mmCIF file with all atom_site columns, C-alpha atoms in Angstrom:
data_model
loop_
_atom_site.group_PDB
_atom_site.id
_atom_site.type_symbol
_atom_site.label_atom_id
_atom_site.label_alt_id
_atom_site.label_comp_id
_atom_site.label_asym_id
_atom_site.label_entity_id
_atom_site.label_seq_id
_atom_site.pdbx_PDB_ins_code
_atom_site.Cartn_x
_atom_site.Cartn_y
_atom_site.Cartn_z
_atom_site.occupancy
_atom_site.B_iso_or_equiv
_atom_site.pdbx_formal_charge
_atom_site.auth_seq_id
_atom_site.auth_comp_id
_atom_site.auth_asym_id
_atom_site.auth_atom_id
_atom_site.pdbx_PDB_model_num
ATOM 1   C CA . MET A 1 1   ? -15.692 32.686  -40.832 1.00 54.00 ? 1   MET A CA 1
ATOM 2   C CA . SER A 1 2   ? -15.357 30.215  -43.763 1.00 55.00 ? 2   SER A CA 1
ATOM 3   C CA . ASN A 1 3   ? -15.574 26.054  -43.471 1.00 54.00 ? 3   ASN A CA 1
ATOM 4   C CA . GLN A 1 4   ? -11.804 26.005  -44.397 1.00 54.00 ? 4   GLN A CA 1
ATOM 5   C CA . GLU A 1 5   ? -11.101 28.306  -41.480 1.00 53.00 ? 5   GLU A CA 1
ATOM 6   C CA . LYS A 1 6   ? -13.057 26.115  -38.935 1.00 52.00 ? 6   LYS A CA 1
ATOM 7   C CA . ILE A 1 7   ? -11.554 22.756  -40.154 1.00 55.00 ? 7   ILE A CA 1
ATOM 8   C CA . ASN A 1 8   ? -8.047  24.454  -39.963 1.00 59.00 ? 8   ASN A CA 1
ATOM 9   C CA . ARG A 1 9   ? -8.871  25.473  -36.224 1.00 58.00 ? 9   ARG A CA 1
ATOM 10  C CA . ASN A 1 10  ? -10.305 22.176  -35.748 1.00 58.00 ? 10  ASN A CA 1
ATOM 11  C CA . GLU A 1 11  ? -6.989  20.370  -36.927 1.00 64.00 ? 11  GLU A CA 1
ATOM 12  C CA . PHE A 1 12  ? -4.966  22.991  -34.840 1.00 56.00 ? 12  PHE A CA 1
ATOM 13  C CA . LEU A 1 13  ? -6.584  22.034  -31.725 1.00 53.00 ? 13  LEU A CA 1
ATOM 14  C CA . LYS A 1 14  ? -6.318  18.412  -32.250 1.00 60.00 ? 14  LYS A CA 1
ATOM 15  C CA . SER A 1 15  ? -2.547  18.534  -32.824 1.00 61.00 ? 15  SER A CA 1
ATOM 16  C CA . LEU A 1 16  ? -2.290  20.665  -29.959 1.00 57.00 ? 16  LEU A CA 1
ATOM 17  C CA . GLY A 1 17  ? -4.003  18.200  -27.950 1.00 59.00 ? 17  GLY A CA 1
ATOM 18  C CA . VAL A 1 18  ? -1.541  15.532  -28.981 1.00 49.00 ? 18  VAL A CA 1
ATOM 19  C CA . LYS A 1 19  ? 1.482   17.585  -28.715 1.00 53.00 ? 19  LYS A CA 1
ATOM 20  C CA . GLY A 1 20  ? 0.472   18.936  -25.283 1.00 52.00 ? 20  GLY A CA 1
ATOM 21  C CA . ALA A 1 21  ? -0.096  15.307  -23.972 1.00 45.00 ? 21  ALA A CA 1
ATOM 22  C CA . ALA A 1 22  ? 3.367   14.450  -25.598 1.00 47.00 ? 22  ALA A CA 1
ATOM 23  C CA . LEU A 1 23  ? 5.072   17.436  -23.716 1.00 42.00 ? 23  LEU A CA 1
ATOM 24  C CA . LEU A 1 24  ? 3.364   16.655  -20.708 1.00 40.00 ? 24  LEU A CA 1
ATOM 25  C CA . ALA A 1 25  ? 4.491   12.942  -20.599 1.00 44.00 ? 25  ALA A CA 1
ATOM 26  C CA . ILE A 1 26  ? 8.162   14.126  -21.596 1.00 43.00 ? 26  ILE A CA 1
ATOM 27  C CA . TYR A 1 27  ? 8.162   16.693  -18.781 1.00 41.00 ? 27  TYR A CA 1
ATOM 28  C CA . CYS A 1 28  ? 6.710   14.298  -16.011 1.00 40.00 ? 28  CYS A CA 1
ATOM 29  C CA . THR A 1 29  ? 9.086   11.517  -16.906 1.00 41.00 ? 29  THR A CA 1
ATOM 30  C CA . GLY A 1 30  ? 11.512  11.189  -13.723 1.00 42.00 ? 30  GLY A CA 1
ATOM 31  C CA . SER A 1 31  ? 9.336   13.690  -11.700 1.00 38.00 ? 31  SER A CA 1
ATOM 32  C CA . SER A 1 32  ? 7.497   12.769  -8.365  1.00 38.00 ? 32  SER A CA 1
ATOM 33  C CA . LEU A 1 33  ? 4.277   12.521  -10.559 1.00 37.00 ? 33  LEU A CA 1
ATOM 34  C CA . THR A 1 34  ? 3.769   8.853   -10.683 1.00 37.00 ? 34  THR A CA 1
ATOM 35  C CA . SER A 1 35  ? 0.856   6.609   -11.261 1.00 35.00 ? 35  SER A CA 1
ATOM 36  C CA . CYS A 1 36  ? -0.489  4.136   -8.742  1.00 40.00 ? 36  CYS A CA 1
ATOM 37  C CA . LYS A 1 37  ? 1.768   1.109   -8.369  1.00 42.00 ? 37  LYS A CA 1
ATOM 38  C CA . ASN A 1 38  ? 0.504   -2.584  -7.981  1.00 40.00 ? 38  ASN A CA 1
ATOM 39  C CA . GLU A 1 39  ? 3.454   -4.115  -6.257  1.00 39.00 ? 39  GLU A CA 1
ATOM 40  C CA . SER A 1 40  ? 2.405   -6.945  -4.131  1.00 39.00 ? 40  SER A CA 1
ATOM 41  C CA . SER A 1 41  ? 6.535   -7.526  -3.631  1.00 41.00 ? 41  SER A CA 1
ATOM 42  C CA . ILE A 1 42  ? 6.746   -4.206  -1.442  1.00 42.00 ? 42  ILE A CA 1
ATOM 43  C CA . SER A 1 43  ? 8.233   -5.233  1.763   1.00 42.00 ? 43  SER A CA 1
ATOM 44  C CA . PRO A 1 44  ? 10.845  -4.234  4.298   1.00 49.00 ? 44  PRO A CA 1
ATOM 45  C CA . THR A 1 45  ? 14.008  -4.303  2.935   1.00 47.00 ? 45  THR A CA 1
ATOM 46  C CA . GLN A 1 46  ? 16.046  -6.591  5.199   1.00 52.00 ? 46  GLN A CA 1
ATOM 47  C CA . THR A 1 47  ? 15.393  -10.305 5.263   1.00 57.00 ? 47  THR A CA 1
ATOM 48  C CA . GLY A 1 48  ? 15.366  -13.055 7.821   1.00 72.00 ? 48  GLY A CA 1
ATOM 49  C CA . GLU A 1 49  ? 13.928  -11.678 11.194  1.00 80.00 ? 49  GLU A CA 1
ATOM 50  C CA . LEU A 1 50  ? 12.080  -8.534  10.994  1.00 88.00 ? 50  LEU A CA 1
ATOM 51  C CA . LEU A 1 51  ? 10.890  -8.196  14.212  1.00 93.00 ? 51  LEU A CA 1
ATOM 52  C CA . ASN A 1 52  ? 11.156  -9.968  17.481  1.00 95.00 ? 52  ASN A CA 1
ATOM 53  C CA . LEU A 1 53  ? 8.839   -8.771  20.189  1.00 95.00 ? 53  LEU A CA 1
ATOM 54  C CA . ASP A 1 54  ? 8.277   -9.529  24.018  1.00 96.00 ? 54  ASP A CA 1
ATOM 55  C CA . LEU A 1 55  ? 4.384   -10.019 24.032  1.00 97.00 ? 55  LEU A CA 1
ATOM 56  C CA . THR A 1 56  ? 4.656   -9.046  28.033  1.00 96.00 ? 56  THR A CA 1
ATOM 57  C CA . SER A 1 57  ? 6.344   -5.701  26.921  1.00 97.00 ? 57  SER A CA 1
ATOM 58  C CA . THR A 1 58  ? 4.286   -2.224  27.231  1.00 96.00 ? 58  THR A CA 1
ATOM 59  C CA . ALA A 1 59  ? 5.142   -2.237  23.328  1.00 95.00 ? 59  ALA A CA 1
ATOM 60  C CA . ALA A 1 60  ? 3.397   -5.059  22.778  1.00 97.00 ? 60  ALA A CA 1
ATOM 61  C CA . ALA A 1 61  ? 0.290   -4.072  24.972  1.00 97.00 ? 61  ALA A CA 1
ATOM 62  C CA . ALA A 1 62  ? -2.327  -3.579  21.935  1.00 97.00 ? 62  ALA A CA 1
ATOM 63  C CA . LEU A 1 63  ? -1.394  -7.315  21.126  1.00 97.00 ? 63  LEU A CA 1
ATOM 64  C CA . LYS A 1 64  ? -2.984  -8.684  24.243  1.00 96.00 ? 64  LYS A CA 1
ATOM 65  C CA . THR A 1 65  ? -6.675  -7.743  22.890  1.00 97.00 ? 65  THR A CA 1
ATOM 66  C CA . VAL A 1 66  ? -8.074  -9.444  19.701  1.00 97.00 ? 66  VAL A CA 1
ATOM 67  C CA . GLY A 1 67  ? -8.205  -6.905  16.916  1.00 97.00 ? 67  GLY A CA 1
ATOM 68  C CA . GLY A 1 68  ? -5.420  -4.982  18.740  1.00 97.00 ? 68  GLY A CA 1
ATOM 69  C CA . TYR A 1 69  ? -2.262  -4.384  16.214  1.00 97.00 ? 69  TYR A CA 1
ATOM 70  C CA . ILE A 1 70  ? 1.196   -2.373  16.520  1.00 97.00 ? 70  ILE A CA 1
ATOM 71  C CA . ARG A 1 71  ? 3.188   -1.144  13.741  1.00 96.00 ? 71  ARG A CA 1
ATOM 72  C CA . GLN A 1 72  ? 7.068   -1.544  13.880  1.00 95.00 ? 72  GLN A CA 1
ATOM 73  C CA . ASN A 1 73  ? 9.868   -1.830  11.473  1.00 92.00 ? 73  ASN A CA 1
ATOM 74  C CA . ASN A 1 74  ? 7.594   -1.270  8.576   1.00 94.00 ? 74  ASN A CA 1
ATOM 75  C CA . VAL A 1 75  ? 5.542   -4.324  9.941   1.00 96.00 ? 75  VAL A CA 1
ATOM 76  C CA . VAL A 1 76  ? 1.920   -4.506  11.193  1.00 97.00 ? 76  VAL A CA 1
ATOM 77  C CA . VAL A 1 77  ? 1.418   -7.231  13.752  1.00 98.00 ? 77  VAL A CA 1
ATOM 78  C CA . ALA A 1 78  ? -2.320  -7.890  14.674  1.00 98.00 ? 78  ALA A CA 1
ATOM 79  C CA . LYS A 1 79  ? -4.053  -10.256 17.061  1.00 98.00 ? 79  LYS A CA 1
ATOM 80  C CA . VAL A 1 80  ? -6.778  -11.970 15.057  1.00 97.00 ? 80  VAL A CA 1
ATOM 81  C CA . ASN A 1 81  ? -8.285  -14.328 17.470  1.00 96.00 ? 81  ASN A CA 1
ATOM 82  C CA . ALA A 1 82  ? -7.270  -15.707 21.036  1.00 94.00 ? 82  ALA A CA 1
ATOM 83  C CA . THR A 1 83  ? -4.076  -17.344 19.875  1.00 94.00 ? 83  THR A CA 1
ATOM 84  C CA . ASP A 1 84  ? -3.203  -16.262 16.338  1.00 96.00 ? 84  ASP A CA 1
ATOM 85  C CA . TYR A 1 85  ? -1.222  -13.261 15.239  1.00 98.00 ? 85  TYR A CA 1
ATOM 86  C CA . VAL A 1 86  ? -0.672  -12.198 11.673  1.00 98.00 ? 86  VAL A CA 1
ATOM 87  C CA . ALA A 1 87  ? 2.052   -9.953  10.378  1.00 98.00 ? 87  ALA A CA 1
ATOM 88  C CA . VAL A 1 88  ? 2.061   -8.083  7.066   1.00 97.00 ? 88  VAL A CA 1
ATOM 89  C CA . THR A 1 89  ? 4.111   -5.122  5.370   1.00 95.00 ? 89  THR A CA 1
ATOM 90  C CA . GLN A 1 90  ? 3.082   -1.651  6.766   1.00 94.00 ? 90  GLN A CA 1
ATOM 91  C CA . ILE A 1 91  ? 3.661   -0.501  2.984   1.00 92.00 ? 91  ILE A CA 1
ATOM 92  C CA . CYS A 1 92  ? 0.433   -0.548  0.791   1.00 90.00 ? 92  CYS A CA 1
ATOM 93  C CA . SER A 1 93  ? 0.800   -2.190  -2.653  1.00 88.00 ? 93  SER A CA 1
ATOM 94  C CA . HIS A 1 94  ? -1.680  0.495   -3.986  1.00 84.00 ? 94  HIS A CA 1
ATOM 95  C CA . GLU A 1 95  ? 0.900   3.496   -3.927  1.00 83.00 ? 95  GLU A CA 1
ATOM 96  C CA . GLY A 1 96  ? 3.665   2.594   -1.636  1.00 84.00 ? 96  GLY A CA 1
ATOM 97  C CA . ARG A 1 97  ? 2.347   4.405   1.247   1.00 83.00 ? 97  ARG A CA 1
ATOM 98  C CA . ASN A 1 98  ? 3.428   3.284   4.868   1.00 90.00 ? 98  ASN A CA 1
ATOM 99  C CA . GLU A 1 99  ? -0.211  3.492   5.890   1.00 92.00 ? 99  GLU A CA 1
ATOM 100 C CA . ILE A 1 100 ? -1.354  -0.117  6.701   1.00 95.00 ? 100 ILE A CA 1
ATOM 101 C CA . THR A 1 101 ? -3.410  -0.390  9.927   1.00 96.00 ? 101 THR A CA 1
ATOM 102 C CA . PHE A 1 102 ? -5.835  -3.252  11.079  1.00 97.00 ? 102 PHE A CA 1
ATOM 103 C CA . THR A 1 103 ? -9.497  -2.716  11.905  1.00 95.00 ? 103 THR A CA 1
ATOM 104 C CA . ASN A 1 104 ? -12.501 -5.016  11.582  1.00 94.00 ? 104 ASN A CA 1
ATOM 105 C CA . ASN A 1 105 ? -10.452 -8.217  11.194  1.00 95.00 ? 105 ASN A CA 1
ATOM 106 C CA . GLN A 1 106 ? -8.721  -6.828  8.026   1.00 97.00 ? 106 GLN A CA 1
ATOM 107 C CA . PHE A 1 107 ? -5.733  -4.596  7.081   1.00 97.00 ? 107 PHE A CA 1
ATOM 108 C CA . TYR A 1 108 ? -6.704  -1.315  5.614   1.00 95.00 ? 108 TYR A CA 1
ATOM 109 C CA . CYS A 1 109 ? -4.491  1.678   4.061   1.00 94.00 ? 109 CYS A CA 1
ATOM 110 C CA . THR A 1 110 ? -5.739  4.953   5.570   1.00 94.00 ? 110 THR A CA 1
ATOM 111 C CA . ALA A 1 111 ? -4.313  6.660   2.430   1.00 91.00 ? 111 ALA A CA 1
ATOM 112 C CA . HIS A 1 112 ? -6.777  5.467   -0.469  1.00 90.00 ? 112 HIS A CA 1
ATOM 113 C CA . GLY A 1 113 ? -8.787  2.755   1.339   1.00 93.00 ? 113 GLY A CA 1
ATOM 114 C CA . ALA A 1 114 ? -7.091  -0.547  -0.050  1.00 94.00 ? 114 ALA A CA 1
ATOM 115 C CA . ALA A 1 115 ? -8.381  -3.176  2.115   1.00 95.00 ? 115 ALA A CA 1
ATOM 116 C CA . PHE A 1 116 ? -6.889  -6.693  2.253   1.00 96.00 ? 116 PHE A CA 1
ATOM 117 C CA . ASN A 1 117 ? -7.865  -9.856  4.266   1.00 97.00 ? 117 ASN A CA 1
ATOM 118 C CA . THR A 1 118 ? -5.493  -11.594 6.985   1.00 97.00 ? 118 THR A CA 1
ATOM 119 C CA . SER A 1 119 ? -4.192  -13.700 3.962   1.00 97.00 ? 119 SER A CA 1
ATOM 120 C CA . GLY A 1 120 ? -3.009  -10.562 2.224   1.00 96.00 ? 120 GLY A CA 1
ATOM 121 C CA . LYS A 1 121 ? -5.463  -10.768 -0.399  1.00 97.00 ? 121 LYS A CA 1
ATOM 122 C CA . GLY A 1 122 ? -6.892  -7.380  -1.765  1.00 95.00 ? 122 GLY A CA 1
ATOM 123 C CA . LEU A 1 123 ? -10.712 -6.995  -1.106  1.00 96.00 ? 123 LEU A CA 1
ATOM 124 C CA . ASN A 1 124 ? -11.067 -3.884  -3.302  1.00 95.00 ? 124 ASN A CA 1
ATOM 125 C CA . GLY A 1 125 ? -9.859  -2.435  -6.438  1.00 92.00 ? 125 GLY A CA 1
ATOM 126 C CA . ASN A 1 126 ? -7.232  -0.077  -4.469  1.00 91.00 ? 126 ASN A CA 1
ATOM 127 C CA . GLY A 1 127 ? -5.970  -3.295  -2.763  1.00 92.00 ? 127 GLY A CA 1
ATOM 128 C CA . SER A 1 128 ? -6.116  -5.552  -5.655  1.00 91.00 ? 128 SER A CA 1
ATOM 129 C CA . GLY A 1 129 ? -2.386  -5.971  -5.642  1.00 91.00 ? 129 GLY A CA 1
ATOM 130 C CA . GLY A 1 130 ? -2.306  -7.612  -2.289  1.00 95.00 ? 130 GLY A CA 1
ATOM 131 C CA . ILE A 1 131 ? 0.136   -7.254  0.589   1.00 94.00 ? 131 ILE A CA 1
ATOM 132 C CA . LYS A 1 132 ? 3.055   -9.566  1.660   1.00 96.00 ? 132 LYS A CA 1
ATOM 133 C CA . VAL A 1 133 ? 2.353   -11.610 4.557   1.00 97.00 ? 133 VAL A CA 1
ATOM 134 C CA . PHE A 1 134 ? 5.177   -12.464 6.832   1.00 97.00 ? 134 PHE A CA 1
ATOM 135 C CA . LYS A 1 135 ? 5.829   -15.492 9.007   1.00 97.00 ? 135 LYS A CA 1
ATOM 136 C CA . VAL A 1 136 ? 4.852   -15.075 12.711  1.00 97.00 ? 136 VAL A CA 1
ATOM 137 C CA . SER A 1 137 ? 6.198   -17.445 15.545  1.00 97.00 ? 137 SER A CA 1
ATOM 138 C CA . ILE A 1 138 ? 6.065   -17.656 18.935  1.00 96.00 ? 138 ILE A CA 1
ATOM 139 C CA . THR A 1 139 ? 8.521   -19.106 21.573  1.00 96.00 ? 139 THR A CA 1
ATOM 140 C CA . GLY A 1 140 ? 7.478   -18.367 25.209  1.00 96.00 ? 140 GLY A CA 1
ATOM 141 C CA . ASN A 1 141 ? 6.842   -14.842 25.319  1.00 96.00 ? 141 ASN A CA 1
ATOM 142 C CA . ILE A 1 142 ? 8.616   -13.945 22.203  1.00 97.00 ? 142 ILE A CA 1
ATOM 143 C CA . LEU A 1 143 ? 6.805   -13.474 18.995  1.00 97.00 ? 143 LEU A CA 1
ATOM 144 C CA . THR A 1 144 ? 8.906   -13.410 15.895  1.00 97.00 ? 144 THR A CA 1
ATOM 145 C CA . VAL A 1 145 ? 8.221   -12.005 12.369  1.00 97.00 ? 145 VAL A CA 1
ATOM 146 C CA . SER A 1 146 ? 10.367  -13.363 9.506   1.00 95.00 ? 146 SER A CA 1
ATOM 147 C CA . ASN A 1 147 ? 10.356  -13.399 5.802   1.00 90.00 ? 147 ASN A CA 1
#
């Protein structure tokens, strides 16, 4: 095999690599293959009041304990101390998965490990986009979450 043949083969492989990558990019456009998203604006679609919850109901039983949380209407509500609650979107900013939970006084995405503090700030690379934090108010026994 001559040097000329090796060069041609090398050039062929290089051009195939570029063409192959271009073909893959064209083929995957519009398909379900997507990259990670960094969308801190991901939140439930409705505006105004997102959730009204009677804190004495069985549905809110987990909120009687500090560190307890519930997931309802694409919202995660957590009891962060004796008197305060925090509500965030249940949809992770990393890939838009509906996987946010609350553990060890932080919000956590079980899909890829994104972590967020109670202010919505990302605590690691997968959580760098942050998550939406909602307003929480309490009137009597009714906890209201709103945009």
